[in-house]
């Protein structure tokens, strides 16, 4: 442990006190032995978030700087009887994973945080709180995979799912809450949604739901923001989960999911399911995730600045309709700033008005890799309707107002000028903008149509006269 941090008179307990207290079970009541588990003493967060992300404590016998990876499936017992609180089998508990869970529990100021093998595993564990006959209310612009799991539950498990527009809670929620208040067991929210970047008023929806039925569980998928930008537990949510594959890890080199709550009974039920189903995060991935979390603030601080610059460039210089809650033009800019004052995230989307132009833009970037997912140090570009959201029926996509030409950008940590230059090259090659002596300007509809017709050989443009 970090010696001087435990001197008498500091807010934290002296080392001897901690050692005695942790002898059998840890102070957070997770029923796990300590070494090297403790990431934070029970007095929780004390420093600014950027510091807490980096600062960990553990009781490794050799005082290793990074937490050891306990790459083992089993632990030897000291007697034939179960040892009080000791680790026995990694599916049920592992010191590397426990260290990560406690670190995240400190960061999220939650009673308990659990880590599992993917974001979808988090949602799977949470939805196992449901029983046949229960109703679920969910947003209408959910991540495609979440949509798929809900669809599965409604066809195979007797769950009724209502997809509502979460941007108009005062009109969309009351009819369902009134008709089914006692049956609505779970409400699933995302904010900002992806890829339409809709913001939902989590405090207002939580109040509406809990007033109609205090036992309903409000669940927020906080993947788009991470705990660095928003903590939905403080906004009224009962359970929060995230795909840690994204910002928390930051490097697209692991899959993980986290679940956090302030409700001890819910935490116990979730932990039971994780142990029973065997989806807890492996020791090695726990180590990697812990390492990724330490750089979350530096990565996101840079990603926020670059995202804002790119959003302004696309809207003001190129004239596209841009969806980014950091822009004053976003219809819910004020709401987002209130819920997540630290920033608007690093995912934005824009429309070009033409699917084929959008395809060309996506295919002509070099720094922006064509990839699903987000939250990585590298910048990514995608066409959601053809990629991450292709599993949603085309008709449903249309009903939910998802434009087929929508391009999603996930901003990384590269130099922002390089990113804008690369994007500009692709926009020009795709015929979405032109470069004049005055700079970059949007093409008029007529200019675009002419270009397109030339490309298809319908008109004689310079250099292709012979084709007419
Ligand atoms: N939630 C959101 C908002 C996502 O974008 C994703 C994945 O893209 C998930 C959940 C699922 O996470 P995972 O891919 O780690 O299972």
mmCIF file with all atom_site columns, N, CA, C and O and ligand atoms in Angstrom, residues 117-121 143 146 190 194 221 223-224 241-246 255-257 373-374 408, ligand 1:
data_model
loop_
_atom_site.group_PDB
_atom_site.id
_atom_site.type_symbol
_atom_site.label_atom_id
_atom_site.label_alt_id
_atom_site.label_comp_id
_atom_site.label_asym_id
_atom_site.label_entity_id
_atom_site.label_seq_id
_atom_site.pdbx_PDB_ins_code
_atom_site.Cartn_x
_atom_site.Cartn_y
_atom_site.Cartn_z
_atom_site.occupancy
_atom_site.B_iso_or_equiv
_atom_site.pdbx_formal_charge
_atom_site.auth_seq_id
_atom_site.auth_comp_id
_atom_site.auth_asym_id
_atom_site.auth_atom_id
_atom_site.pdbx_PDB_model_num
ATOM   1   N N  . UNK A 1 117 ? -18.368 -9.672 -19.197 1.00 0.00 ? 117 UNK A N  1
ATOM   2   C CA . UNK A 1 117 ? -17.580 -9.910 -20.407 1.00 0.00 ? 117 UNK A CA 1
ATOM   3   C C  . UNK A 1 117 ? -17.919 -9.007 -21.601 1.00 0.00 ? 117 UNK A C  1
ATOM   4   O O  . UNK A 1 117 ? -17.187 -9.008 -22.585 1.00 0.00 ? 117 UNK A O  1
ATOM   5   N N  . UNK A 1 118 ? -18.992 -8.240 -21.554 1.00 0.00 ? 118 UNK A N  1
ATOM   6   C CA . UNK A 1 118 ? -19.293 -7.288 -22.638 1.00 0.00 ? 118 UNK A CA 1
ATOM   7   C C  . UNK A 1 118 ? -20.434 -6.375 -22.194 1.00 0.00 ? 118 UNK A C  1
ATOM   8   O O  . UNK A 1 118 ? -21.090 -6.647 -21.179 1.00 0.00 ? 118 UNK A O  1
ATOM   9   N N  . UNK A 1 119 ? -20.657 -5.335 -22.977 1.00 0.00 ? 119 UNK A N  1
ATOM   10  C CA . UNK A 1 119 ? -21.785 -4.445 -22.690 1.00 0.00 ? 119 UNK A CA 1
ATOM   11  C C  . UNK A 1 119 ? -23.101 -5.213 -22.778 1.00 0.00 ? 119 UNK A C  1
ATOM   12  O O  . UNK A 1 119 ? -24.012 -5.032 -21.968 1.00 0.00 ? 119 UNK A O  1
ATOM   13  N N  . UNK A 1 120 ? -23.200 -6.096 -23.782 1.00 0.00 ? 120 UNK A N  1
ATOM   14  C CA . UNK A 1 120 ? -24.439 -6.863 -23.930 1.00 0.00 ? 120 UNK A CA 1
ATOM   15  C C  . UNK A 1 120 ? -24.629 -7.840 -22.780 1.00 0.00 ? 120 UNK A C  1
ATOM   16  O O  . UNK A 1 120 ? -25.761 -8.126 -22.377 1.00 0.00 ? 120 UNK A O  1
ATOM   17  N N  . UNK A 1 121 ? -23.511 -8.361 -22.247 1.00 0.00 ? 121 UNK A N  1
ATOM   18  C CA . UNK A 1 121 ? -23.636 -9.239 -21.080 1.00 0.00 ? 121 UNK A CA 1
ATOM   19  C C  . UNK A 1 121 ? -24.210 -8.440 -19.910 1.00 0.00 ? 121 UNK A C  1
ATOM   20  O O  . UNK A 1 121 ? -25.018 -8.962 -19.131 1.00 0.00 ? 121 UNK A O  1
ATOM   21  N N  . UNK A 1 143 ? -29.266 1.337  -29.138 1.00 0.00 ? 143 UNK A N  1
ATOM   22  C CA . UNK A 1 143 ? -28.212 0.592  -29.825 1.00 0.00 ? 143 UNK A CA 1
ATOM   23  C C  . UNK A 1 143 ? -28.835 -0.676 -30.423 1.00 0.00 ? 143 UNK A C  1
ATOM   24  O O  . UNK A 1 143 ? -29.662 -1.336 -29.776 1.00 0.00 ? 143 UNK A O  1
ATOM   25  N N  . UNK A 1 146 ? -29.042 -3.850 -28.337 1.00 0.00 ? 146 UNK A N  1
ATOM   26  C CA . UNK A 1 146 ? -30.006 -3.785 -27.229 1.00 0.00 ? 146 UNK A CA 1
ATOM   27  C C  . UNK A 1 146 ? -31.404 -4.053 -27.760 1.00 0.00 ? 146 UNK A C  1
ATOM   28  O O  . UNK A 1 146 ? -32.207 -4.759 -27.160 1.00 0.00 ? 146 UNK A O  1
ATOM   29  N N  . UNK A 1 190 ? -31.145 5.556  -22.994 1.00 0.00 ? 190 UNK A N  1
ATOM   30  C CA . UNK A 1 190 ? -29.794 5.896  -23.466 1.00 0.00 ? 190 UNK A CA 1
ATOM   31  C C  . UNK A 1 190 ? -29.771 7.393  -23.694 1.00 0.00 ? 190 UNK A C  1
ATOM   32  O O  . UNK A 1 190 ? -30.753 7.950  -24.195 1.00 0.00 ? 190 UNK A O  1
ATOM   33  N N  . UNK A 1 194 ? -27.785 6.852  -29.996 1.00 0.00 ? 194 UNK A N  1
ATOM   34  C CA . UNK A 1 194 ? -26.779 6.624  -31.013 1.00 0.00 ? 194 UNK A CA 1
ATOM   35  C C  . UNK A 1 194 ? -27.469 5.931  -32.177 1.00 0.00 ? 194 UNK A C  1
ATOM   36  O O  . UNK A 1 194 ? -28.061 4.883  -31.962 1.00 0.00 ? 194 UNK A O  1
ATOM   37  N N  . UNK A 1 221 ? -28.173 3.100  -20.026 1.00 0.00 ? 221 UNK A N  1
ATOM   38  C CA . UNK A 1 221 ? -26.964 2.684  -20.743 1.00 0.00 ? 221 UNK A CA 1
ATOM   39  C C  . UNK A 1 221 ? -26.131 3.951  -20.944 1.00 0.00 ? 221 UNK A C  1
ATOM   40  O O  . UNK A 1 221 ? -26.460 4.807  -21.760 1.00 0.00 ? 221 UNK A O  1
ATOM   41  N N  . UNK A 1 223 ? -23.020 4.249  -21.981 1.00 0.00 ? 223 UNK A N  1
ATOM   42  C CA . UNK A 1 223 ? -21.829 3.985  -22.792 1.00 0.00 ? 223 UNK A CA 1
ATOM   43  C C  . UNK A 1 223 ? -21.317 5.221  -23.518 1.00 0.00 ? 223 UNK A C  1
ATOM   44  O O  . UNK A 1 223 ? -20.119 5.442  -23.639 1.00 0.00 ? 223 UNK A O  1
ATOM   45  N N  . UNK A 1 224 ? -22.240 6.052  -24.029 1.00 0.00 ? 224 UNK A N  1
ATOM   46  C CA . UNK A 1 224 ? -21.829 7.186  -24.860 1.00 0.00 ? 224 UNK A CA 1
ATOM   47  C C  . UNK A 1 224 ? -21.075 8.256  -24.067 1.00 0.00 ? 224 UNK A C  1
ATOM   48  O O  . UNK A 1 224 ? -20.373 9.073  -24.646 1.00 0.00 ? 224 UNK A O  1
ATOM   49  N N  . UNK A 1 241 ? -25.459 0.792  -16.700 1.00 0.00 ? 241 UNK A N  1
ATOM   50  C CA . UNK A 1 241 ? -24.476 -0.113 -17.291 1.00 0.00 ? 241 UNK A CA 1
ATOM   51  C C  . UNK A 1 241 ? -23.793 0.573  -18.465 1.00 0.00 ? 241 UNK A C  1
ATOM   52  O O  . UNK A 1 241 ? -24.295 1.567  -18.994 1.00 0.00 ? 241 UNK A O  1
ATOM   53  N N  . UNK A 1 242 ? -22.632 0.052  -18.806 1.00 0.00 ? 242 UNK A N  1
ATOM   54  C CA . UNK A 1 242 ? -21.876 0.628  -19.922 1.00 0.00 ? 242 UNK A CA 1
ATOM   55  C C  . UNK A 1 242 ? -21.152 -0.479 -20.658 1.00 0.00 ? 242 UNK A C  1
ATOM   56  O O  . UNK A 1 242 ? -20.719 -1.451 -20.038 1.00 0.00 ? 242 UNK A O  1
ATOM   57  N N  . UNK A 1 243 ? -20.993 -0.293 -21.946 1.00 0.00 ? 243 UNK A N  1
ATOM   58  C CA . UNK A 1 243 ? -20.068 -1.139 -22.674 1.00 0.00 ? 243 UNK A CA 1
ATOM   59  C C  . UNK A 1 243 ? -18.693 -0.555 -22.393 1.00 0.00 ? 243 UNK A C  1
ATOM   60  O O  . UNK A 1 243 ? -18.336 0.503  -22.914 1.00 0.00 ? 243 UNK A O  1
ATOM   61  N N  . UNK A 1 244 ? -17.912 -1.257 -21.575 1.00 0.00 ? 244 UNK A N  1
ATOM   62  C CA . UNK A 1 244 ? -16.559 -0.781 -21.257 1.00 0.00 ? 244 UNK A CA 1
ATOM   63  C C  . UNK A 1 244 ? -15.607 -1.035 -22.411 1.00 0.00 ? 244 UNK A C  1
ATOM   64  O O  . UNK A 1 244 ? -14.443 -0.628 -22.379 1.00 0.00 ? 244 UNK A O  1
ATOM   65  N N  . UNK A 1 245 ? -16.120 -1.722 -23.430 1.00 0.00 ? 245 UNK A N  1
ATOM   66  C CA . UNK A 1 245 ? -15.381 -1.910 -24.684 1.00 0.00 ? 245 UNK A CA 1
ATOM   67  C C  . UNK A 1 245 ? -15.051 -0.547 -25.287 1.00 0.00 ? 245 UNK A C  1
ATOM   68  O O  . UNK A 1 245 ? -14.101 -0.418 -26.057 1.00 0.00 ? 245 UNK A O  1
ATOM   69  N N  . UNK A 1 246 ? -15.865 0.464  -24.932 1.00 0.00 ? 246 UNK A N  1
ATOM   70  C CA . UNK A 1 246 ? -15.743 1.785  -25.560 1.00 0.00 ? 246 UNK A CA 1
ATOM   71  C C  . UNK A 1 246 ? -14.781 2.684  -24.770 1.00 0.00 ? 246 UNK A C  1
ATOM   72  O O  . UNK A 1 246 ? -13.624 2.368  -24.658 1.00 0.00 ? 246 UNK A O  1
ATOM   73  N N  . UNK A 1 255 ? -13.215 -6.642 -24.795 1.00 0.00 ? 255 UNK A N  1
ATOM   74  C CA . UNK A 1 255 ? -14.666 -6.495 -24.645 1.00 0.00 ? 255 UNK A CA 1
ATOM   75  C C  . UNK A 1 255 ? -14.958 -6.538 -23.145 1.00 0.00 ? 255 UNK A C  1
ATOM   76  O O  . UNK A 1 255 ? -14.417 -7.391 -22.440 1.00 0.00 ? 255 UNK A O  1
ATOM   77  N N  . UNK A 1 256 ? -15.794 -5.638 -22.681 1.00 0.00 ? 256 UNK A N  1
ATOM   78  C CA . UNK A 1 256 ? -16.154 -5.671 -21.255 1.00 0.00 ? 256 UNK A CA 1
ATOM   79  C C  . UNK A 1 256 ? -17.422 -4.866 -21.036 1.00 0.00 ? 256 UNK A C  1
ATOM   80  O O  . UNK A 1 256 ? -17.784 -4.005 -21.845 1.00 0.00 ? 256 UNK A O  1
ATOM   81  N N  . UNK A 1 257 ? -18.074 -5.148 -19.935 1.00 0.00 ? 257 UNK A N  1
ATOM   82  C CA . UNK A 1 257 ? -19.258 -4.373 -19.549 1.00 0.00 ? 257 UNK A CA 1
ATOM   83  C C  . UNK A 1 257 ? -19.207 -4.108 -18.057 1.00 0.00 ? 257 UNK A C  1
ATOM   84  O O  . UNK A 1 257 ? -18.624 -4.909 -17.309 1.00 0.00 ? 257 UNK A O  1
ATOM   85  N N  . UNK A 1 373 ? -18.647 0.561  -33.619 1.00 0.00 ? 373 UNK A N  1
ATOM   86  C CA . UNK A 1 373 ? -18.160 0.871  -32.276 1.00 0.00 ? 373 UNK A CA 1
ATOM   87  C C  . UNK A 1 373 ? -17.643 2.312  -32.173 1.00 0.00 ? 373 UNK A C  1
ATOM   88  O O  . UNK A 1 373 ? -17.656 3.065  -33.153 1.00 0.00 ? 373 UNK A O  1
ATOM   89  N N  . UNK A 1 374 ? -17.236 2.681  -30.978 1.00 0.00 ? 374 UNK A N  1
ATOM   90  C CA . UNK A 1 374 ? -16.721 4.038  -30.727 1.00 0.00 ? 374 UNK A CA 1
ATOM   91  C C  . UNK A 1 374 ? -15.942 4.013  -29.406 1.00 0.00 ? 374 UNK A C  1
ATOM   92  O O  . UNK A 1 374 ? -15.887 2.993  -28.725 1.00 0.00 ? 374 UNK A O  1
ATOM   93  N N  . UNK A 1 408 ? -21.898 8.639  -39.137 1.00 0.00 ? 408 UNK A N  1
ATOM   94  C CA . UNK A 1 408 ? -21.513 8.806  -37.727 1.00 0.00 ? 408 UNK A CA 1
ATOM   95  C C  . UNK A 1 408 ? -19.999 8.936  -37.615 1.00 0.00 ? 408 UNK A C  1
ATOM   96  O O  . UNK A 1 408 ? -19.262 8.171  -38.247 1.00 0.00 ? 408 UNK A O  1
HETATM 97  N N1 . LIG B 2 .   ? -24.590 -0.014 -25.588 1.00 0.00 ? 1   LIG B N1 1
HETATM 98  C C1 . LIG B 2 .   ? -24.187 0.806  -26.564 1.00 0.00 ? 1   LIG B C1 1
HETATM 99  C C2 . LIG B 2 .   ? -24.689 2.226  -26.579 1.00 0.00 ? 1   LIG B C2 1
HETATM 100 C C3 . LIG B 2 .   ? -23.338 0.359  -27.567 1.00 0.00 ? 1   LIG B C3 1
HETATM 101 O O1 . LIG B 2 .   ? -22.988 1.174  -28.557 1.00 0.00 ? 1   LIG B O1 1
HETATM 102 C C4 . LIG B 2 .   ? -22.892 -0.988 -27.514 1.00 0.00 ? 1   LIG B C4 1
HETATM 103 C C5 . LIG B 2 .   ? -21.973 -1.525 -28.549 1.00 0.00 ? 1   LIG B C5 1
HETATM 104 O O2 . LIG B 2 .   ? -21.692 -0.892 -29.543 1.00 0.00 ? 1   LIG B O2 1
HETATM 105 C C6 . LIG B 2 .   ? -23.329 -1.809 -26.486 1.00 0.00 ? 1   LIG B C6 1
HETATM 106 C C7 . LIG B 2 .   ? -24.167 -1.293 -25.533 1.00 0.00 ? 1   LIG B C7 1
HETATM 107 C C8 . LIG B 2 .   ? -22.899 -3.247 -26.410 1.00 0.00 ? 1   LIG B C8 1
HETATM 108 O O3 . LIG B 2 .   ? -21.599 -3.349 -25.930 1.00 0.00 ? 1   LIG B O3 1
HETATM 109 P P1 . LIG B 2 .   ? -20.629 -4.572 -26.272 1.00 0.00 ? 1   LIG B P1 1
HETATM 110 O O4 . LIG B 2 .   ? -20.324 -4.489 -27.729 1.00 0.00 ? 1   LIG B O4 1
HETATM 111 O O5 . LIG B 2 .   ? -19.448 -4.347 -25.377 1.00 0.00 ? 1   LIG B O5 1
HETATM 112 O O6 . LIG B 2 .   ? -21.345 -5.817 -25.945 1.00 0.00 ? 1   LIG B O6 1
#
